[in-house]
Every structure is written in C-alpha cells, then in structure tokens.
Amino acid sequence: MSSVLGTYARKAISFTEGKGSYLFTENGDKYLDFVQGIATNILGHCHEHLVKTIQNQSKKLWHVSNAFIIPDQERLAKRLTDNTFADFVCFQNSGTEATEASIKIARKYFHKIGKPEKNRIITFKGAFHGRTLAALFAASNPKHTEGFGPKVDGFDQVPFADHEAIKKTINKNTAAIMIETIMGEGGIKIVPDFCLRGLREMCDEHGILLILDEVQSAYRTGNFFAFEPSGIKPDIVPIAKGIGGGFPLGACLVTKKVSVGMTAGTHGSTFGGNPLAMAVGNSVLDILFEKDFLKNVKLKGKYFSQKLNRIKEKYPKIITEVRGAGLMIGLKLLVDNTEFMKKLMDYKMLTVKAEENVIRLFPPLIVSNNELDEAINKIESVCKDMN
Ligand code: PLP
C-alpha cells in the first residue's frame, strides 16, 4: 500500500524519462505527452537550455532568503514588467499562491487608500483559482469545498458570462472582479475580447480592480498573456505553470497604482523567488523571447485546430466543439471524456480532463507539426473506435 496520502486517483503507470513531447516508462513504452505536467512544461521535457541552467545554477547558489537582493529575481521582474502592463512582480511558488497574493493585494490597496470596506471579490461559477482555503472558496466548486468549511467569506459568485449579474452584484463593498482569461479546469472557456473590454469598463466605472488569472493561459495562446488581443490593461495578473517550464514558480504582476499597500512585511515567501527558480524563469523567457517563438505558437495552434475541426466534422457524434486559443485547446465531447482519455492512453497519448465533458490538449510550445499530426492520428483512431 502506498504511503502517499490518497488525494489523487493515480493511474497505474510511471515515467522515468522525458524528452520534448514524449514520456518514457521504465520498460521503454513511449507516450505522446499532451498534458505536460498540467500545462506546465511549455518547453517540453528536459529542454536543453533549462537543463544547462539548472546544472550551472545548482553549482553556484540554490537558495537565499528574500532578506537579500537576488540579482536574477531583479532581472526576471524587469523582463516581465518591461514586456507587460505591470510595474511590479511578487514571486511565489505556485498558481494558488499567486492568486491568493492577488486577493491580498486588491484588499490591501483599498485599505491603504482609506476604503477598507471594499474587500469583496466577484468570481465566476466554474472557475478554478487553486487549493488554499481562500482560493477554494473564491471558486466555490462544491466538489472541492465539501468538508473544508467554515466557508471563507469575501467572495460573491456570479454565473459565467452574465454581465447583468455582475452589474447587480457590484456594491460598495466590491474590491475587484477576478476571472480566468480562459477558464481552464472549467472546460477551456474563453472570455471573449469584447467581454474583457466590458469588464474593464465596468471596473473603471465603479472604481474597482480587474484581476485576470493567467495561471494556465499565460504564454500558451501565442500571446504573452491571453488577454492581450483585447487591448485592455488589468490591474493584477497571477501567473504560474508555464512560466517555470515545469519548475515550481508562480508570480503576481501588479500596476504601480495597486501596489501601494504592499510595503515591507505585508507579504512574504520562504522559497518564492529563490536563485534556482529565478534562473529557470529567466531561461524560459530566453526561449519565449526568441524571434517568432510566440508567432509560431499561434501558427501551430491554427494548424492543430484546423485538423481537429476536420475530425469533429467527420465524427459529429463524438466531438461537438473544438475550443481554445493557440496551444491551449479543449475538445468538448459527446462521449464520456474519461473513456475517451483512457482510449487515447491505449494509443499512447496523454491528455487531461476538464469540466463540461472536455478533454484538454496541452502540447509543449516547441511541438513539431509531425507531432501534432501524430496526435491527430491517435485522436482520429479513438473517434473511429467509439463511433
Ligand atoms: N489558477 C488557475 C487558472 C489554474 O488553472 C490553477 C491550476 O490549475 C491554479 C490557479 C492553481 O495553480 P497551482 O496548482 O499551481 O497552485
């Protein structure tokens, strides 16, 4: 019997090696990995540049506390702010911590400007923001919150895409609206650009903040952030997953305006932003900033989606919708998604489920068209089998 606490229904398989888009078991079975952690390893498994970075940095310095200036942390923060809406970055270890920090920063801002009554956050049904108590009750998914009461107060939930409900819910106590730019666990549901602009307008009109959770979507759509095509500027953006390329790394990006409450001692992390993590984060950006890297993500995403749509048209009783942007893709199925995923595993391809009977496809951003074709063949084979 395993001594690991049973909080996961683990599949009876383990992997001993990974390279790019593939994982290998001890006995040499090769799997096409379109989960990549869960959307974390954006450069695939064991990317040469990241391997070298970890080798070199691990010989120099792993960890010092945030009581000291960490040059690579300064550099990563500067690179992130130079290329985004943000003025400051607060480093964490995970997405949950990054969303939790976002909530704290929003509340502290209003406290600092003399409006402490503005401390409630509007969130959306079907959202996922992480597993700490506040993040759990922010999303209020009964499957995740059951037995973990008392409820953490401070969140007002509205249905997804219901602008009227948001308008009705905003009151004198509202501090912010928090939403995933693309709802990941909820089923790869995009918040369209016109809605993002509508949310921004609503926030401006009421003097409240807009928090866009990009933990799952950052880098993956072929934009630095998924919200960028909308042209809006959020106030706070938590990121994680892809930004560490598989190394535990989270961050919260904020504007100068909302940062005013976060003075020395107001937040902290023992590990967040340590030299090893920062070296990796910088190396992920080295690749991401290479000429045409993000443009190619868009092109590959288009190529993949077009082929997936062709399968959908051929098997309308199996796939009802291809969702997503760039290389963050969901297939909404008419057959059971668990069954579909299992059959894909028989064809040696790994995917991950989401709500609304969706399976998510998270190829690494360095995936080749040949590997995308391989995925298409495997998906089509499963459709044929289940038709
Ligand atoms: N926010 C979003 C949108 C996520 O998708 C996730 C994880 O899936 C989280 C927050 C929590 O991140 P982590 O699991 O790194 O704590």
Coordinates of N, CA and C in Angstrom, one line a residue, residues 20-251:
G20 N 11.3 16.4 -24.8 CA 10.4 17.1 -25.7 C 8.9 16.8 -25.5
S21 N 8.3 16.3 -26.5 CA 6.9 16.0 -26.5 C 6.6 14.6 -26.0
Y22 N 7.6 13.8 -25.5 CA 7.4 12.4 -25.2 C 7.8 12.1 -23.8
L23 N 7.1 11.1 -23.2 CA 7.5 10.5 -22.0 C 7.8 9.0 -22.2
F24 N 8.7 8.4 -21.4 CA 9.0 7.0 -21.5 C 8.9 6.3 -20.2
T25 N 8.3 5.1 -20.2 CA 8.2 4.3 -19.0 C 9.5 3.5 -18.8
E26 N 9.6 2.8 -17.7 CA 10.8 2.1 -17.4 C 11.1 1.0 -18.5
N27 N 10.0 0.4 -18.9 CA 10.2 -0.7 -19.9 C 10.2 -0.2 -21.4
G28 N 10.3 1.2 -21.5 CA 10.6 1.7 -22.8 C 9.3 2.1 -23.6
D29 N 8.2 2.0 -23.0 CA 7.0 2.5 -23.7 C 7.0 4.0 -23.9
K30 N 6.6 4.5 -25.1 CA 6.8 5.9 -25.4 C 5.4 6.5 -25.6
Y31 N 5.2 7.6 -24.8 CA 3.9 8.2 -24.8 C 4.0 9.7 -25.4
L32 N 3.0 10.0 -26.2 CA 3.0 11.4 -26.7 C 2.3 12.2 -25.6
D33 N 3.1 13.2 -25.0 CA 2.6 13.9 -23.8 C 2.0 15.2 -24.2
F34 N 0.6 15.2 -24.2 CA -0.1 16.4 -24.5 C -0.8 16.9 -23.2
V35 N -0.2 16.6 -22.1 CA -0.6 17.2 -20.8 C 0.5 18.1 -20.3
Q36 N 1.8 17.5 -20.4 CA 3.0 18.3 -20.0 C 2.8 18.9 -18.6
G37 N 2.9 17.9 -17.6 CA 2.6 18.3 -16.2 C 1.1 18.5 -16.2
I38 N 0.6 19.6 -15.8 CA -0.7 20.1 -16.3 C -0.5 21.4 -16.9
A39 N -0.1 21.5 -18.2 CA 0.2 22.7 -18.9 C 1.4 23.5 -18.3
T40 N 2.3 22.8 -17.7 CA 3.4 23.4 -17.1 C 4.7 23.4 -18.0
N41 N 5.0 22.3 -18.6 CA 6.3 22.2 -19.3 C 6.2 22.8 -20.7
I42 N 6.1 24.1 -20.8 CA 5.8 24.7 -22.1 C 7.0 24.4 -23.1
L43 N 8.2 24.1 -22.6 CA 9.3 23.8 -23.5 C 9.5 22.3 -23.6
G44 N 8.5 21.5 -23.2 CA 8.6 20.1 -23.3 C 9.5 19.6 -22.1
H45 N 9.8 18.3 -22.2 CA 10.6 17.6 -21.1 C 12.0 17.9 -21.4
C46 N 12.7 18.2 -20.3 CA 14.2 18.3 -20.3 C 14.8 19.1 -21.4
H47 N 14.2 20.3 -21.6 CA 14.7 21.2 -22.7 C 16.2 21.6 -22.4
E48 N 17.0 21.5 -23.4 CA 18.5 21.6 -23.2 C 18.9 22.9 -22.4
H49 N 18.2 24.0 -22.8 CA 18.6 25.3 -22.2 C 18.2 25.3 -20.7
L50 N 17.1 24.7 -20.4 CA 16.7 24.6 -18.9 C 17.6 23.6 -18.2
V51 N 17.9 22.5 -18.8 CA 18.8 21.5 -18.2 C 20.2 22.2 -17.8
K52 N 20.7 22.9 -18.8 CA 22.0 23.6 -18.6 C 21.9 24.6 -17.5
T53 N 20.8 25.4 -17.5 CA 20.6 26.4 -16.5 C 20.6 25.8 -15.1
I54 N 19.8 24.7 -14.9 CA 19.7 24.1 -13.6 C 21.1 23.5 -13.2
Q55 N 21.8 22.9 -14.2 CA 23.1 22.3 -13.9 C 24.0 23.4 -13.4
N56 N 24.1 24.5 -14.1 CA 25.0 25.6 -13.8 C 24.6 26.3 -12.5
Q57 N 23.4 26.6 -12.4 CA 22.9 27.4 -11.2 C 23.1 26.5 -9.9
S58 N 22.8 25.2 -10.1 CA 22.8 24.4 -8.9 C 24.3 24.2 -8.3
K59 N 25.2 24.6 -9.1 CA 26.6 24.5 -8.6 C 27.0 25.9 -8.0
K60 N 26.2 26.9 -8.3 CA 26.6 28.2 -7.8 C 25.8 28.6 -6.5
L61 N 24.5 28.6 -6.6 CA 23.7 29.0 -5.5 C 22.2 28.6 -5.7
W62 N 21.7 27.9 -4.7 CA 20.3 27.4 -4.8 C 19.3 28.4 -4.2
H63 N 19.6 28.7 -3.0 CA 18.6 29.4 -2.2 C 19.3 30.4 -1.2
V64 N 18.8 31.6 -1.3 CA 19.0 32.6 -0.2 C 17.6 33.2 0.1
S65 N 17.4 33.8 1.2 CA 16.1 34.3 1.5 C 15.9 35.7 0.9
N66 N 14.6 36.1 0.9 CA 14.3 37.4 0.3 C 14.7 38.6 1.2
A67 N 15.4 38.3 2.2 CA 16.0 39.3 3.0 C 17.2 40.0 2.3
F68 N 17.6 39.3 1.2 CA 18.7 39.9 0.4 C 18.3 40.2 -1.0
I69 N 19.0 41.0 -1.7 CA 18.7 41.3 -3.1 C 19.2 40.0 -3.9
I70 N 18.3 39.5 -4.8 CA 18.6 38.4 -5.6 C 18.7 38.8 -7.0
P71 N 19.9 39.0 -7.6 CA 20.0 39.6 -8.9 C 19.1 39.0 -10.0
D72 N 19.0 37.7 -10.0 CA 18.2 37.0 -11.1 C 16.7 37.3 -10.9
Q73 N 16.3 37.6 -9.6 CA 14.9 38.0 -9.4 C 14.7 39.4 -9.9
E74 N 15.6 40.3 -9.7 CA 15.5 41.6 -10.2 C 15.4 41.6 -11.7
R75 N 16.2 40.7 -12.3 CA 16.3 40.6 -13.8 C 14.9 40.1 -14.3
L76 N 14.4 39.0 -13.7 CA 13.2 38.4 -14.2 C 12.0 39.4 -14.0
A77 N 12.0 40.1 -12.9 CA 10.9 41.1 -12.7 C 11.0 42.2 -13.7
K78 N 12.2 42.6 -14.0 CA 12.4 43.7 -15.0 C 11.9 43.2 -16.4
R79 N 12.3 42.0 -16.7 CA 11.9 41.5 -18.1 C 10.4 41.3 -18.1
L80 N 9.8 40.9 -17.0 CA 8.3 40.7 -17.0 C 7.6 42.1 -17.1
T81 N 8.1 43.0 -16.4 CA 7.4 44.3 -16.4 C 7.7 45.1 -17.7
D82 N 8.9 45.0 -18.2 CA 9.2 45.7 -19.5 C 8.3 45.2 -20.6
N83 N 7.8 44.0 -20.5 CA 7.1 43.4 -21.6 C 5.6 43.3 -21.3
T84 N 5.1 43.8 -20.2 CA 3.7 43.7 -19.9 C 3.1 45.0 -19.3
F85 N 1.9 44.9 -18.9 CA 1.2 46.1 -18.3 C 1.7 46.4 -16.9
A86 N 2.5 45.5 -16.3 CA 2.8 45.6 -14.9 C 4.0 46.4 -14.6
D87 N 4.0 46.9 -13.3 CA 5.1 47.7 -12.8 C 6.0 46.9 -11.8
F88 N 5.3 46.0 -11.1 CA 6.0 45.2 -10.1 C 5.6 43.7 -10.2
V89 N 6.5 42.9 -9.7 CA 6.2 41.4 -9.6 C 6.5 40.9 -8.2
C90 N 5.7 40.0 -7.8 CA 5.9 39.4 -6.5 C 6.0 37.9 -6.7
F91 N 7.1 37.3 -6.4 CA 7.3 35.9 -6.8 C 6.9 34.9 -5.7
Q92 N 6.2 33.8 -6.2 CA 5.7 32.8 -5.4 C 6.1 31.4 -5.9
N93 N 5.5 30.4 -5.4 CA 5.9 29.0 -5.8 C 4.9 28.3 -6.7
S94 N 3.7 28.8 -6.7 CA 2.6 28.1 -7.3 C 1.5 29.1 -7.8
G95 N 0.6 28.5 -8.6 CA -0.6 29.3 -9.0 C -1.5 29.7 -7.9
T96 N -1.7 28.8 -7.0 CA -2.6 29.1 -5.8 C -2.0 30.3 -5.0
E97 N -0.8 30.2 -4.8 CA -0.2 31.3 -4.0 C -0.3 32.6 -4.8
A98 N -0.1 32.5 -6.1 CA -0.2 33.8 -6.9 C -1.6 34.3 -6.9
T99 N -2.6 33.5 -6.9 CA -4.0 34.0 -6.9 C -4.3 34.6 -5.5
E100 N -3.8 33.8 -4.5 CA -4.0 34.3 -3.1 C -3.4 35.7 -2.9
A101 N -2.2 35.8 -3.4 CA -1.5 37.1 -3.3 C -2.3 38.2 -4.0
S102 N -2.9 37.8 -5.2 CA -3.7 38.8 -5.9 C -4.9 39.3 -5.0
I103 N -5.5 38.4 -4.3 CA -6.6 38.8 -3.5 C -6.1 39.7 -2.4
K104 N -5.0 39.3 -1.8 CA -4.4 40.2 -0.7 C -4.1 41.6 -1.2
I105 N -3.5 41.6 -2.4 CA -3.0 42.9 -2.9 C -4.2 43.8 -3.2
A106 N -5.3 43.2 -3.7 CA -6.5 44.0 -4.0 C -7.1 44.6 -2.7
R107 N -7.2 43.7 -1.7 CA -7.8 44.2 -0.4 C -6.9 45.3 0.2
K108 N -5.6 45.0 0.2 CA -4.7 45.9 0.8 C -4.7 47.3 0.2
Y109 N -4.9 47.3 -1.2 CA -4.9 48.6 -1.9 C -6.0 49.4 -1.3
F110 N -7.2 48.8 -1.2 CA -8.4 49.7 -0.7 C -8.2 50.1 0.7
H111 N -7.6 49.2 1.5 CA -7.3 49.5 2.9 C -6.4 50.7 2.9
K112 N -5.4 50.7 2.1 CA -4.3 51.8 2.0 C -5.0 53.1 1.6
I113 N -5.9 53.1 0.7 CA -6.5 54.4 0.2 C -7.7 54.8 1.0
G114 N -7.9 54.2 2.2 CA -8.9 54.6 3.1 C -10.3 54.1 2.8
K115 N -10.4 53.0 2.0 CA -11.7 52.4 1.8 C -11.7 50.9 2.2
P116 N -11.4 50.6 3.4 CA -11.3 49.2 3.9 C -12.6 48.4 3.7
E117 N -13.7 49.1 3.5 CA -14.9 48.3 3.3 C -15.0 47.6 2.0
K118 N -14.1 48.1 1.1 CA -14.1 47.5 -0.3 C -13.1 46.3 -0.2
N119 N -13.7 45.1 0.2 CA -12.9 43.9 0.4 C -13.4 42.6 -0.2
R120 N -14.5 42.8 -1.0 CA -15.1 41.6 -1.5 C -14.7 41.4 -3.0
I121 N -14.6 40.2 -3.4 CA -14.2 39.9 -4.8 C -15.3 39.2 -5.6
I122 N -15.6 39.6 -6.7 CA -16.6 38.9 -7.6 C -15.9 37.9 -8.4
T123 N -16.4 36.6 -8.3 CA -15.8 35.5 -9.0 C -16.9 34.8 -9.8
F124 N -16.5 33.7 -10.6 CA -17.4 33.1 -11.5 C -17.6 31.6 -11.3
K125 N -18.8 31.2 -11.6 CA -19.1 29.7 -11.5 C -18.3 29.0 -12.5
G126 N -17.7 27.9 -12.0 CA -16.9 27.0 -12.9 C -15.4 27.4 -12.9
A127 N -15.1 28.5 -12.1 CA -13.7 28.9 -12.0 C -12.9 28.0 -11.2
F128 N -11.6 28.1 -11.4 CA -10.6 27.4 -10.5 C -9.4 28.3 -10.3
H129 N -9.2 28.6 -9.0 CA -8.1 29.5 -8.7 C -7.0 28.9 -7.7
G130 N -7.2 27.6 -7.4 CA -6.2 26.9 -6.6 C -6.9 26.2 -5.4
R131 N -6.0 25.7 -4.5 CA -6.5 24.8 -3.4 C -6.3 25.3 -2.0
T132 N -5.8 26.6 -1.8 CA -5.8 27.1 -0.4 C -7.2 27.4 -0.1
L133 N -7.5 27.7 1.2 CA -8.9 27.9 1.6 C -9.5 29.1 0.9
A134 N -8.8 30.2 0.8 CA -9.4 31.4 0.1 C -9.6 31.1 -1.4
A135 N -8.6 30.4 -2.0 CA -8.7 30.1 -3.5 C -9.9 29.2 -3.7
L136 N -10.0 28.2 -2.8 CA -11.1 27.2 -2.9 C -12.5 27.9 -2.9
F137 N -12.7 28.8 -1.9 CA -14.0 29.4 -1.7 C -14.2 30.6 -2.7
A138 N -13.1 31.0 -3.3 CA -13.2 32.0 -4.4 C -13.9 31.3 -5.5
A139 N -13.5 30.1 -5.8 CA -14.1 29.4 -6.9 C -15.4 28.7 -6.5
S140 N -15.5 28.3 -5.2 CA -16.8 27.7 -4.7 C -17.3 26.6 -5.5
N141 N -16.4 25.7 -5.9 CA -16.8 24.5 -6.6 C -17.2 23.5 -5.5
P142 N -18.4 23.0 -5.3 CA -18.8 22.2 -4.2 C -18.0 20.9 -4.1
K143 N -17.5 20.4 -5.3 CA -16.7 19.2 -5.3 C -15.4 19.4 -4.5
H144 N -14.9 20.7 -4.5 CA -13.6 21.0 -3.9 C -13.8 21.5 -2.5
T145 N -14.9 22.1 -2.2 CA -15.1 22.8 -0.9 C -15.7 21.9 0.2
E146 N -16.4 20.8 -0.3 CA -17.1 20.0 0.7 C -16.2 19.5 1.8
G147 N -16.7 19.7 3.0 CA -15.9 19.3 4.2 C -14.8 20.2 4.6
F148 N -14.6 21.3 3.9 CA -13.5 22.2 4.2 C -14.0 23.5 4.9
G149 N -15.2 23.5 5.3 CA -15.8 24.7 5.9 C -15.1 24.9 7.3
P150 N -15.3 26.1 8.0 CA -16.3 27.1 7.5 C -15.8 27.8 6.3
K151 N -16.8 28.3 5.6 CA -16.6 29.0 4.3 C -15.7 30.2 4.5
V152 N -14.8 30.4 3.6 CA -14.0 31.7 3.7 C -14.9 32.7 3.0
D153 N -15.2 33.8 3.8 CA -16.1 34.8 3.2 C -15.3 35.8 2.4
G154 N -16.0 36.6 1.6 CA -15.3 37.7 0.9 C -15.5 37.5 -0.6
F155 N -16.2 36.5 -1.0 CA -16.4 36.3 -2.5 C -17.9 36.3 -2.8
D156 N -18.2 36.9 -3.9 CA -19.6 36.9 -4.4 C -19.5 36.3 -5.8
Q157 N -20.2 35.1 -5.9 CA -20.1 34.4 -7.2 C -21.2 34.7 -8.1
V158 N -20.9 34.8 -9.4 CA -22.0 35.0 -10.4 C -21.8 34.0 -11.6
P159 N -22.9 33.8 -12.4 CA -22.7 32.8 -13.5 C -21.7 33.4 -14.5
F160 N -21.0 32.4 -15.2 CA -20.0 32.8 -16.2 C -20.8 33.6 -17.3
A161 N -20.1 34.6 -17.8 CA -20.6 35.4 -19.0 C -21.9 36.1 -18.7
D162 N -22.3 36.4 -17.5 CA -23.6 37.1 -17.2 C -23.3 38.5 -16.7
H163 N -23.2 39.4 -17.7 CA -22.8 40.8 -17.4 C -23.8 41.4 -16.5
E164 N -25.1 41.1 -16.7 CA -26.2 41.7 -15.9 C -26.0 41.3 -14.4
A165 N -25.7 40.0 -14.2 CA -25.5 39.5 -12.8 C -24.3 40.2 -12.2
I166 N -23.3 40.5 -13.0 CA -22.1 41.2 -12.4 C -22.5 42.6 -12.0
K167 N -23.2 43.3 -12.9 CA -23.6 44.6 -12.6 C -24.5 44.7 -11.3
K168 N -25.4 43.7 -11.2 CA -26.3 43.7 -10.0 C -25.5 43.4 -8.7
T169 N -24.4 42.6 -8.9 CA -23.6 42.2 -7.7 C -22.7 43.2 -7.2
I170 N -22.2 44.1 -8.0 CA -21.2 45.1 -7.6 C -21.9 46.0 -6.6
N171 N -21.3 46.2 -5.4 CA -21.8 47.2 -4.5 C -20.7 47.9 -3.8
K172 N -21.0 48.6 -2.7 CA -20.0 49.5 -2.1 C -18.8 48.7 -1.5
N173 N -19.1 47.4 -1.3 CA -18.0 46.5 -0.7 C -17.1 45.8 -1.7
T174 N -17.5 46.0 -3.0 CA -16.7 45.3 -4.0 C -15.3 45.9 -4.2
A175 N -14.3 45.0 -4.2 CA -12.9 45.5 -4.4 C -12.5 45.1 -5.8
A176 N -12.9 44.0 -6.3 CA -12.4 43.5 -7.6 C -13.3 42.5 -8.3
I177 N -13.0 42.3 -9.5 CA -13.6 41.2 -10.3 C -12.4 40.3 -10.6
M178 N -12.5 39.0 -10.3 CA -11.4 38.1 -10.6 C -11.9 37.0 -11.6
I179 N -11.3 36.8 -12.7 CA -11.7 35.8 -13.7 C -10.5 35.3 -14.4
E180 N -10.6 34.0 -14.8 CA -9.6 33.4 -15.7 C -9.8 33.9 -17.1
T181 N -8.8 34.4 -17.8 CA -9.0 34.9 -19.2 C -9.5 33.7 -20.0
I182 N -8.9 32.5 -19.8 CA -9.5 31.3 -20.4 C -9.7 30.4 -19.3
M183 N -11.0 30.0 -19.0 CA -11.3 29.1 -17.9 C -10.7 27.8 -18.3
G184 N -9.8 27.3 -17.5 CA -9.1 26.1 -17.8 C -9.8 24.8 -17.3
E185 N -9.8 24.7 -16.0 CA -10.4 23.5 -15.4 C -11.9 23.5 -15.7
G186 N -12.4 24.6 -15.9 CA -13.9 24.8 -16.2 C -14.3 24.3 -17.6
G187 N -13.3 24.0 -18.5 CA -13.6 23.5 -19.8 C -13.1 24.3 -21.0
I188 N -11.9 25.0 -20.8 CA -11.4 25.8 -21.9 C -12.4 26.8 -22.4
K189 N -12.9 27.6 -21.6 CA -13.9 28.6 -22.0 C -13.3 30.0 -22.1
I190 N -13.3 30.5 -23.3 CA -12.6 31.8 -23.5 C -13.5 33.0 -23.1
V191 N -13.0 33.9 -22.4 CA -13.7 35.2 -22.2 C -13.4 36.0 -23.4
P192 N -14.4 36.2 -24.2 CA -14.2 37.0 -25.5 C -13.6 38.4 -25.2
D193 N -12.9 38.9 -26.2 CA -12.3 40.2 -26.1 C -13.3 41.3 -25.7
F194 N -14.5 41.2 -26.4 CA -15.5 42.3 -26.1 C -15.9 42.2 -24.6
C195 N -16.0 41.0 -24.1 CA -16.3 40.8 -22.6 C -15.2 41.4 -21.7
L196 N -14.0 41.1 -22.1 CA -12.9 41.6 -21.3 C -12.9 43.2 -21.3
R197 N -13.2 43.7 -22.5 CA -13.3 45.2 -22.5 C -14.5 45.7 -21.7
G198 N -15.6 44.9 -21.7 CA -16.8 45.3 -20.9 C -16.5 45.2 -19.4
L199 N -15.7 44.2 -19.0 CA -15.3 44.0 -17.6 C -14.4 45.2 -17.2
R200 N -13.5 45.6 -18.1 CA -12.6 46.7 -17.8 C -13.4 48.0 -17.6
E201 N -14.4 48.2 -18.5 CA -15.2 49.4 -18.4 C -16.0 49.4 -17.1
M202 N -16.6 48.2 -16.8 CA -17.4 48.1 -15.5 C -16.5 48.4 -14.3
C203 N -15.3 47.9 -14.3 CA -14.4 48.1 -13.2 C -14.0 49.6 -13.1
D204 N -13.7 50.2 -14.2 CA -13.4 51.7 -14.2 C -14.6 52.5 -13.7
E205 N -15.7 52.1 -14.2 CA -16.9 52.9 -13.8 C -17.2 52.9 -12.3
H206 N -16.9 51.7 -11.7 CA -17.2 51.5 -10.2 C -15.9 51.7 -9.4
G207 N -14.8 52.0 -10.0 CA -13.5 52.2 -9.2 C -13.1 50.9 -8.5
I208 N -13.2 49.8 -9.2 CA -12.8 48.5 -8.7 C -11.7 47.9 -9.6
L209 N -11.1 46.9 -9.1 CA -9.9 46.3 -9.8 C -10.3 45.1 -10.6
L210 N -9.5 44.9 -11.7 CA -9.7 43.7 -12.5 C -8.5 42.8 -12.4
I211 N -8.8 41.6 -11.9 CA -7.7 40.6 -11.7 C -8.0 39.5 -12.8
L212 N -7.0 39.3 -13.6 CA -7.1 38.3 -14.7 C -6.2 37.1 -14.3
D213 N -6.8 36.0 -14.0 CA -6.0 34.8 -13.6 C -5.5 34.1 -14.9
E214 N -4.1 34.3 -15.1 CA -3.5 33.7 -16.3 C -2.6 32.6 -15.9
V215 N -2.9 31.9 -14.8 CA -2.0 30.8 -14.3 C -1.9 29.7 -15.4
Q216 N -3.0 29.4 -16.0 CA -3.0 28.4 -17.0 C -2.7 28.9 -18.5
S217 N -3.2 30.1 -18.7 CA -3.2 30.6 -20.1 C -2.0 31.4 -20.5
A218 N -1.2 32.0 -19.5 CA 0.0 32.8 -19.9 C 0.9 32.1 -20.9
Y219 N 1.4 32.7 -21.9 CA 2.3 32.2 -22.9 C 1.7 31.2 -23.9
R220 N 0.6 30.6 -23.5 CA 0.2 29.4 -24.2 C -0.6 29.7 -25.5
T221 N -1.2 30.9 -25.5 CA -2.1 31.2 -26.7 C -1.3 31.8 -27.8
G222 N 0.0 32.0 -27.6 CA 0.8 32.6 -28.7 C 0.9 34.1 -28.4
N223 N 0.3 34.6 -27.3 CA 0.5 35.9 -26.8 C 1.2 35.8 -25.5
F224 N 1.9 36.8 -25.0 CA 2.5 36.7 -23.7 C 1.4 36.4 -22.7
F225 N 0.3 37.2 -22.7 CA -0.9 36.9 -22.0 C -2.1 36.8 -22.9
A226 N -3.0 35.9 -22.5 CA -4.1 35.6 -23.4 C -5.0 36.8 -23.5
F227 N -5.0 37.8 -22.6 CA -5.9 38.9 -22.7 C -5.4 40.0 -23.7
E228 N -4.2 39.9 -24.1 CA -3.6 41.0 -24.9 C -4.3 41.4 -26.1
P229 N -4.9 40.4 -26.9 CA -5.6 40.9 -28.1 C -6.8 41.8 -27.8
S230 N -7.3 41.8 -26.6 CA -8.4 42.7 -26.2 C -8.0 44.1 -26.1
G231 N -6.7 44.3 -25.9 CA -6.2 45.7 -25.8 C -6.4 46.3 -24.4
I232 N -6.9 45.6 -23.5 CA -7.2 46.1 -22.1 C -6.0 45.9 -21.2
K233 N -5.9 46.7 -20.1 CA -4.9 46.5 -19.1 C -5.6 46.1 -17.8
P234 N -5.3 44.9 -17.3 CA -5.8 44.6 -16.0 C -5.0 45.3 -14.9
D235 N -5.4 45.1 -13.6 CA -4.7 45.7 -12.5 C -3.7 44.7 -11.9
I236 N -4.2 43.4 -11.9 CA -3.4 42.3 -11.2 C -3.5 41.1 -12.0
V237 N -2.4 40.4 -12.2 CA -2.4 39.1 -13.0 C -1.5 38.1 -12.3
P238 N -2.2 37.0 -11.8 CA -1.4 35.9 -11.2 C -1.0 35.0 -12.4
I239 N 0.3 34.5 -12.4 CA 0.8 33.5 -13.4 C 1.5 32.4 -12.6
A240 N 1.7 31.3 -13.3 CA 2.5 30.2 -12.7 C 2.7 29.2 -13.8
K241 N 2.4 27.9 -13.6 CA 2.5 26.8 -14.6 C 3.7 27.1 -15.6
G242 N 3.3 27.5 -16.8 CA 4.3 27.6 -17.9 C 5.5 28.5 -17.6
I243 N 5.4 29.5 -16.7 CA 6.5 30.4 -16.6 C 7.7 29.8 -16.0
G244 N 7.5 28.6 -15.3 CA 8.7 27.9 -14.8 C 9.1 26.7 -15.6
G245 N 8.4 26.5 -16.7 CA 8.7 25.4 -17.6 C 8.7 24.0 -16.9
G246 N 8.0 23.9 -15.8 CA 7.9 22.6 -15.1 C 8.6 22.8 -13.7
F247 N 9.3 23.9 -13.5 CA 9.9 24.1 -12.1 C 8.9 24.9 -11.3
P248 N 8.7 24.6 -10.0 CA 7.6 25.3 -9.3 C 7.9 26.8 -9.2
L249 N 7.1 27.6 -9.9 CA 7.3 29.1 -9.9 C 6.0 29.7 -10.2
G250 N 5.7 30.7 -9.3 CA 4.4 31.5 -9.5 C 4.8 33.0 -9.4
A251 N 3.9 33.8 -9.9 CA 4.2 35.3 -9.7 C 2.9 36.0 -9.8

